[in-house]
PDB file of C-alpha atoms in Angstrom:
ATOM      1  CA  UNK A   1     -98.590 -33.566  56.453  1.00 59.00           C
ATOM      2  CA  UNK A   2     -99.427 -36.128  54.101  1.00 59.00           C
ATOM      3  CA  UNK A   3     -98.681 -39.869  53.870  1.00 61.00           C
ATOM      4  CA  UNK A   4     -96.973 -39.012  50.509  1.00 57.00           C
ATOM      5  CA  UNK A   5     -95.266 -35.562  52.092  1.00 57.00           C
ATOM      6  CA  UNK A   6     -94.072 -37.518  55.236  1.00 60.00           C
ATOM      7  CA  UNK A   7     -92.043 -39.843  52.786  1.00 69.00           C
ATOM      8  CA  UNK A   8     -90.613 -37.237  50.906  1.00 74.00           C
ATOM      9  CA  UNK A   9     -89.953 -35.204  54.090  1.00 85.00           C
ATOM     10  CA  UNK A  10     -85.670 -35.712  54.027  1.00 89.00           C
ATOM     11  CA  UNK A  11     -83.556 -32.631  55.095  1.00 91.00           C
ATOM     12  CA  UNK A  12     -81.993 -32.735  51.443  1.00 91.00           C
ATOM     13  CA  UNK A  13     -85.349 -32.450  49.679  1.00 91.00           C
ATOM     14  CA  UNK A  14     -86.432 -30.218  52.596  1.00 90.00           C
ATOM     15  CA  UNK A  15     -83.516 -27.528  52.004  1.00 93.00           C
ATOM     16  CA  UNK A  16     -83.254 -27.385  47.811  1.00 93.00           C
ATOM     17  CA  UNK A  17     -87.041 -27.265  48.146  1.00 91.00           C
ATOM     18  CA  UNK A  18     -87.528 -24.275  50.395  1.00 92.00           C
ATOM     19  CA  UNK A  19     -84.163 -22.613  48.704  1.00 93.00           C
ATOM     20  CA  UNK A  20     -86.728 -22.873  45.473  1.00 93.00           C
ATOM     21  CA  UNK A  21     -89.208 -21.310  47.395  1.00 91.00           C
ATOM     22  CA  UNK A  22     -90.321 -18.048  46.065  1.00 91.00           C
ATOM     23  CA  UNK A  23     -90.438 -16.245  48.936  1.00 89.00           C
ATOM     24  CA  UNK A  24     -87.218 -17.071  50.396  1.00 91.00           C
ATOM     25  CA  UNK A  25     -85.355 -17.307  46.660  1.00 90.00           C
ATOM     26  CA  UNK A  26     -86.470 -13.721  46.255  1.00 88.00           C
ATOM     27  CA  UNK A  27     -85.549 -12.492  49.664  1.00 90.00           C
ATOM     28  CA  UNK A  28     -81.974 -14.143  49.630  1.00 93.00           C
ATOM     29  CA  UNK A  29     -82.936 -16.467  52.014  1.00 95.00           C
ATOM     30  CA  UNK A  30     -80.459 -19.668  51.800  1.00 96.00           C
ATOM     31  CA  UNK A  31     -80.751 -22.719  53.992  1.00 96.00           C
ATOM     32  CA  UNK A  32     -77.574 -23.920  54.127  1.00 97.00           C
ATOM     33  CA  UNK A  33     -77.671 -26.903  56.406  1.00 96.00           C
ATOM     34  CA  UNK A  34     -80.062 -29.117  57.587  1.00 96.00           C
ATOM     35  CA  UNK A  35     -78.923 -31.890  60.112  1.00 96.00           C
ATOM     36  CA  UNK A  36     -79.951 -35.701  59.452  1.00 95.00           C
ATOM     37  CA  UNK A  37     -82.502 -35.468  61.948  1.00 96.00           C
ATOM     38  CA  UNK A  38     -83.349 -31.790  61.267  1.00 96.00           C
ATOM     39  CA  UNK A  39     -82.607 -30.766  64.636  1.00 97.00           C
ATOM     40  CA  UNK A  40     -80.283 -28.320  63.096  1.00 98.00           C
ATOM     41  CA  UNK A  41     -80.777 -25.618  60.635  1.00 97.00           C
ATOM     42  CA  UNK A  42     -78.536 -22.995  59.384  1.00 98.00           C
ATOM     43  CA  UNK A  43     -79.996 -19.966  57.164  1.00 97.00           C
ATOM     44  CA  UNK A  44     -78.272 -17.320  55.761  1.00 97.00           C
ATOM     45  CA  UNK A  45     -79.934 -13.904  54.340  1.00 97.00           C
ATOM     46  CA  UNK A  46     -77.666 -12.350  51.651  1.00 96.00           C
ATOM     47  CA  UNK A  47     -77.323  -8.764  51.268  1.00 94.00           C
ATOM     48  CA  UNK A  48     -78.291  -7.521  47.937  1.00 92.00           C
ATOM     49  CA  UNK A  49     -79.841  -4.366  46.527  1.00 91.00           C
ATOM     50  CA  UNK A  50     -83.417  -5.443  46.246  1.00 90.00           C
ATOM     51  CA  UNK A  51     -83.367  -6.181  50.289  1.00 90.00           C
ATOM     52  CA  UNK A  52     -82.072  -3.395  51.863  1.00 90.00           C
ATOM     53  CA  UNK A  53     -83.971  -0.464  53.676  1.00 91.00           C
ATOM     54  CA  UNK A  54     -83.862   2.868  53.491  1.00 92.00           C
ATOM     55  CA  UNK A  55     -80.306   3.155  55.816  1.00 93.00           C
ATOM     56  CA  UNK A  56     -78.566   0.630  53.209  1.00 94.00           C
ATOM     57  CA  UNK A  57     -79.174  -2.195  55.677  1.00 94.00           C
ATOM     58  CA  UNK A  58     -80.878  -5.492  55.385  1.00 94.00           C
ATOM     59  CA  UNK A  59     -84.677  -4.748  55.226  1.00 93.00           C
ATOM     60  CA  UNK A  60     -86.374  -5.369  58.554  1.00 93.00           C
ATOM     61  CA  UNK A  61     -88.716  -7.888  57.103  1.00 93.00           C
ATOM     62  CA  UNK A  62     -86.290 -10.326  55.399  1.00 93.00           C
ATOM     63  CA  UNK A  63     -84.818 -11.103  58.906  1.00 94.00           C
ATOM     64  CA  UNK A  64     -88.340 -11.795  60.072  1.00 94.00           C
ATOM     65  CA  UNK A  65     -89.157 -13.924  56.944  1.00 93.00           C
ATOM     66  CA  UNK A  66     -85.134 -15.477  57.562  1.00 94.00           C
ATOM     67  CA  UNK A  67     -86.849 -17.244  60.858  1.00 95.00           C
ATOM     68  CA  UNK A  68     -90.504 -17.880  59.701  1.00 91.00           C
ATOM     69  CA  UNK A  69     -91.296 -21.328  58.910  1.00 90.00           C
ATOM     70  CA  UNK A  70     -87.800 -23.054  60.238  1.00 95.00           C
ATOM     71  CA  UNK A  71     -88.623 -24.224  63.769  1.00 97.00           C
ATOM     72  CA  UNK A  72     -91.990 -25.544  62.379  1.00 95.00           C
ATOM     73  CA  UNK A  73     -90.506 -27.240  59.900  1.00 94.00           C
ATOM     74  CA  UNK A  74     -87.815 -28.930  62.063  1.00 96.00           C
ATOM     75  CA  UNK A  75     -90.562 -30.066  64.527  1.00 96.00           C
ATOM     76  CA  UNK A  76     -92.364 -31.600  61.319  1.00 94.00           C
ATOM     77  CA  UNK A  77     -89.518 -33.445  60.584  1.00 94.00           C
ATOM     78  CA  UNK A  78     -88.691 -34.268  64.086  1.00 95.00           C
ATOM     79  CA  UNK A  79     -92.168 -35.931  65.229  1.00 94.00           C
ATOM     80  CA  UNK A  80     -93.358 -36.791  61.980  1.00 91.00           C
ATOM     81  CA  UNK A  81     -96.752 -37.608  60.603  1.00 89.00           C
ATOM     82  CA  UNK A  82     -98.432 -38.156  63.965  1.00 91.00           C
ATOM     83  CA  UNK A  83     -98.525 -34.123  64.954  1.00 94.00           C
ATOM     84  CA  UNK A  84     -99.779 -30.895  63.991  1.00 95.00           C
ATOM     85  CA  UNK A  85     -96.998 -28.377  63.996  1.00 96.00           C
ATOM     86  CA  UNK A  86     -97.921 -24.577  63.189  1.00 96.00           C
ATOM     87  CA  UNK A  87     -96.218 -21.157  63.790  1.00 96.00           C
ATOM     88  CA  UNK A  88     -98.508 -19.228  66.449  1.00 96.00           C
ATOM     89  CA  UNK A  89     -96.968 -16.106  67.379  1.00 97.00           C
ATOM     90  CA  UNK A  90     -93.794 -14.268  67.087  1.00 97.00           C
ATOM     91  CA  UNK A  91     -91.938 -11.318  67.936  1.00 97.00           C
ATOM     92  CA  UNK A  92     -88.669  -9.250  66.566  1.00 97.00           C
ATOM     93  CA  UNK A  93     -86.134  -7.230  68.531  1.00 98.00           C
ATOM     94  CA  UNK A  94     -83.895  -5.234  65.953  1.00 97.00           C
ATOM     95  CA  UNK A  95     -80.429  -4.610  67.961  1.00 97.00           C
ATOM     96  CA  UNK A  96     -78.518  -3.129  65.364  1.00 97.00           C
ATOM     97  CA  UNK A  97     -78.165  -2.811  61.443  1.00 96.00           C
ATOM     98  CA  UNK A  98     -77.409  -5.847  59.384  1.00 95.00           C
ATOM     99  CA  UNK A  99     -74.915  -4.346  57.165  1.00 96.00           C
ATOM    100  CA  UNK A 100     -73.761  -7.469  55.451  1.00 96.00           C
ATOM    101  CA  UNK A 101     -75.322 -11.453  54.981  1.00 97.00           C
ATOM    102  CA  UNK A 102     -76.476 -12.596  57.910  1.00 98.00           C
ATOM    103  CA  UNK A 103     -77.078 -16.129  59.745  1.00 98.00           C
ATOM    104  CA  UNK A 104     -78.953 -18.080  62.007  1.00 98.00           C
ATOM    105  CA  UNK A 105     -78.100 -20.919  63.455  1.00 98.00           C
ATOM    106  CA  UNK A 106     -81.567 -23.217  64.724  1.00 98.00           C
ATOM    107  CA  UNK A 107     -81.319 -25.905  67.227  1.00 98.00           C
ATOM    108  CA  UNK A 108     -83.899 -28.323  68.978  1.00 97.00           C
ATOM    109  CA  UNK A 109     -82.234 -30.011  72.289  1.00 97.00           C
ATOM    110  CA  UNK A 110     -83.289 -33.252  72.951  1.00 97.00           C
ATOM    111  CA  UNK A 111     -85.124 -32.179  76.112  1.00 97.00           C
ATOM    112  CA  UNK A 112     -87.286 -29.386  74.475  1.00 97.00           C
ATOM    113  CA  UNK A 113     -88.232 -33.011  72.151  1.00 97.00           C
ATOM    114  CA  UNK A 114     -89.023 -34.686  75.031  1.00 97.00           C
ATOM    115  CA  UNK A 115     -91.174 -32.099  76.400  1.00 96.00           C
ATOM    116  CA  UNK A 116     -93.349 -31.600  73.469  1.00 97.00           C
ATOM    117  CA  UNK A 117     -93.894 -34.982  72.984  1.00 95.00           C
ATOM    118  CA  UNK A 118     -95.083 -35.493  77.363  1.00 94.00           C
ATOM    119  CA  UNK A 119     -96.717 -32.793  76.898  1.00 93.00           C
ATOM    120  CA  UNK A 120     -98.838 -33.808  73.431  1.00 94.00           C
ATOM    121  CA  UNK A 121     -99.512 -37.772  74.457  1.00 87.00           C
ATOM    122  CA  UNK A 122    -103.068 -37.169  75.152  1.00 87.00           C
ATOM    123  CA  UNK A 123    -103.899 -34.757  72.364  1.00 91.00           C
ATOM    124  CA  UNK A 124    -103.041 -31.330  74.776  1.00 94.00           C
ATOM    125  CA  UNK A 125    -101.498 -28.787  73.122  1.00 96.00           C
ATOM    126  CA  UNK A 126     -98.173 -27.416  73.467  1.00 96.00           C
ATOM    127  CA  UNK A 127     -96.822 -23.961  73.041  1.00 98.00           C
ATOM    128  CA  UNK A 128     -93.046 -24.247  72.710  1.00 97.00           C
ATOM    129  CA  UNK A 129     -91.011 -21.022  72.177  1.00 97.00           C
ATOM    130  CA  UNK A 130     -87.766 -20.721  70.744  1.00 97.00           C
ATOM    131  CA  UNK A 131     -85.550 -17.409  70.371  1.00 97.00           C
ATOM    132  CA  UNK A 132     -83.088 -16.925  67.170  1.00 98.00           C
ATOM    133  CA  UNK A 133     -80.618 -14.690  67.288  1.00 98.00           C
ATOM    134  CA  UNK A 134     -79.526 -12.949  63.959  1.00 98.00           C
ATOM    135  CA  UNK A 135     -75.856 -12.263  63.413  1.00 98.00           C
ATOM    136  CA  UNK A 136     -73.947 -10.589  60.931  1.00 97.00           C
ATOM    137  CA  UNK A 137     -70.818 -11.667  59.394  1.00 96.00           C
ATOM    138  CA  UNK A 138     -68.442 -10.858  62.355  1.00 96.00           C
ATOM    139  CA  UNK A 139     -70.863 -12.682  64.634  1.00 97.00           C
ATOM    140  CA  UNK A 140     -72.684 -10.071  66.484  1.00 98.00           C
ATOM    141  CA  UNK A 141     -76.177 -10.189  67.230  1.00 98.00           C
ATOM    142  CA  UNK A 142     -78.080  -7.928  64.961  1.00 98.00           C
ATOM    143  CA  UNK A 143     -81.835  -8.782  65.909  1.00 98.00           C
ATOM    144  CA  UNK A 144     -83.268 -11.377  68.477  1.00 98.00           C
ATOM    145  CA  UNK A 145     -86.591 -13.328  67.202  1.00 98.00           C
ATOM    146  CA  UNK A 146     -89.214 -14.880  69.350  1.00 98.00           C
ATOM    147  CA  UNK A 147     -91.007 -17.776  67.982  1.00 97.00           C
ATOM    148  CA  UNK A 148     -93.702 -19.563  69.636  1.00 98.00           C
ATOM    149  CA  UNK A 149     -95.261 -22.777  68.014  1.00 98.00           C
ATOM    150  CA  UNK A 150     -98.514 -24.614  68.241  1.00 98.00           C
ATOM    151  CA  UNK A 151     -97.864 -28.542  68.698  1.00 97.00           C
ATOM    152  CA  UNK A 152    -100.637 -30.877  68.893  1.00 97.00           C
ATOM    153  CA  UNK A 153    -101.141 -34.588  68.525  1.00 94.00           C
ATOM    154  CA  UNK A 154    -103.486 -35.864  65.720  1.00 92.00           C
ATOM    155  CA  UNK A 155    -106.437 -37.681  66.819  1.00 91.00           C
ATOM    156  CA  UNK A 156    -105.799 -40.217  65.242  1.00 88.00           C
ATOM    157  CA  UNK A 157    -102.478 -40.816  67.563  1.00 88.00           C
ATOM    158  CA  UNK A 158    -103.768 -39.453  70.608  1.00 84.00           C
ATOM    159  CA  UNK A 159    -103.594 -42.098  73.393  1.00 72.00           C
ATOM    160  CA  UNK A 160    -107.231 -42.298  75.430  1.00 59.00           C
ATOM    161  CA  UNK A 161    -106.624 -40.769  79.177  1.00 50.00           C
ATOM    162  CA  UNK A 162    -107.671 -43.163  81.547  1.00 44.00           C
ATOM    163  CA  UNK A 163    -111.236 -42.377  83.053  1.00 42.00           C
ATOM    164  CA  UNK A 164    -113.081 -44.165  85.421  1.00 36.00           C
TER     165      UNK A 164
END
């Protein structure tokens, strides 16, 4: 991220700007909420006739896309300009059909923060995983996604290890 993007980086700008976003605008993707100190998101997929599968259900791929860039983003906002934050891996376990909108609900605890950041100081990288869990409107768990992330410190911010 950018000097300029780092100033710009406010959860209000954040939200209407990925709400914009071609790829969740055209899935139905909404971000609803973003706390002041992005450590929590809420997204909500709508159900409409362009996104559902073959069963009349919300396509498979929209509630992967619902999670994709929203724990990464968080941690960007969270650490700042001084880290490189990028999705690594992930993984989706479809429990049952999503028959209307669904949500998820994204949350960073203060210890996963503190974590990351021990675990960064001297430029190592970190491998945080988080798990969403899809509801639908009655607030049962349709799918369960596994996210893991790639955290590293800049150079530029690393602090030199102490060698003899």
């Amino acid at each position: 991220m950018g000097k300029l993007l780092a100033r710009m980086y406010k959860p209000n700008i954040v939200r209407r700007a990925l709400n914009l976003w071609p790829p969740f605008w055209g899935s139905g993707i909404k971000i609803e909420s973003i706390s002041q100190d992005f450590r929590q998101v809420r997204v909500r997929l709508k159900l409409r006739w362009w996104n559902k599968n073959a069963n009349r259900a919300q396509y498979g791929g929209s509630i992967f896309s619902l999670t994709d860039p929203v724990y990464a983003l968080m941690l960007m906002g969270i650490l700042g300009d001084e880290y490189y934050v990028w999705d690594k891996e992930a993984s989706i376990n479809f429990i049952k059909p999503g028959y209307s909108d669904l949500y998820a609900d994204f949350i960073i605890s203060e210890e996963q923060i503190e974590t990351i950041v021990s675990g960064t100081h001297n430029g190592e990288k970190c491998f945080p995983e988080f798990v969403i869990r899809v509801k639908n409107r009655s607030g049962e768990v349709v799918s369960e996604v596994q996210r893991k992330l790639y955290v590293r410190k800049k150079p530029a911010f690393r602090e030199l290890s102490n060698q003899e």
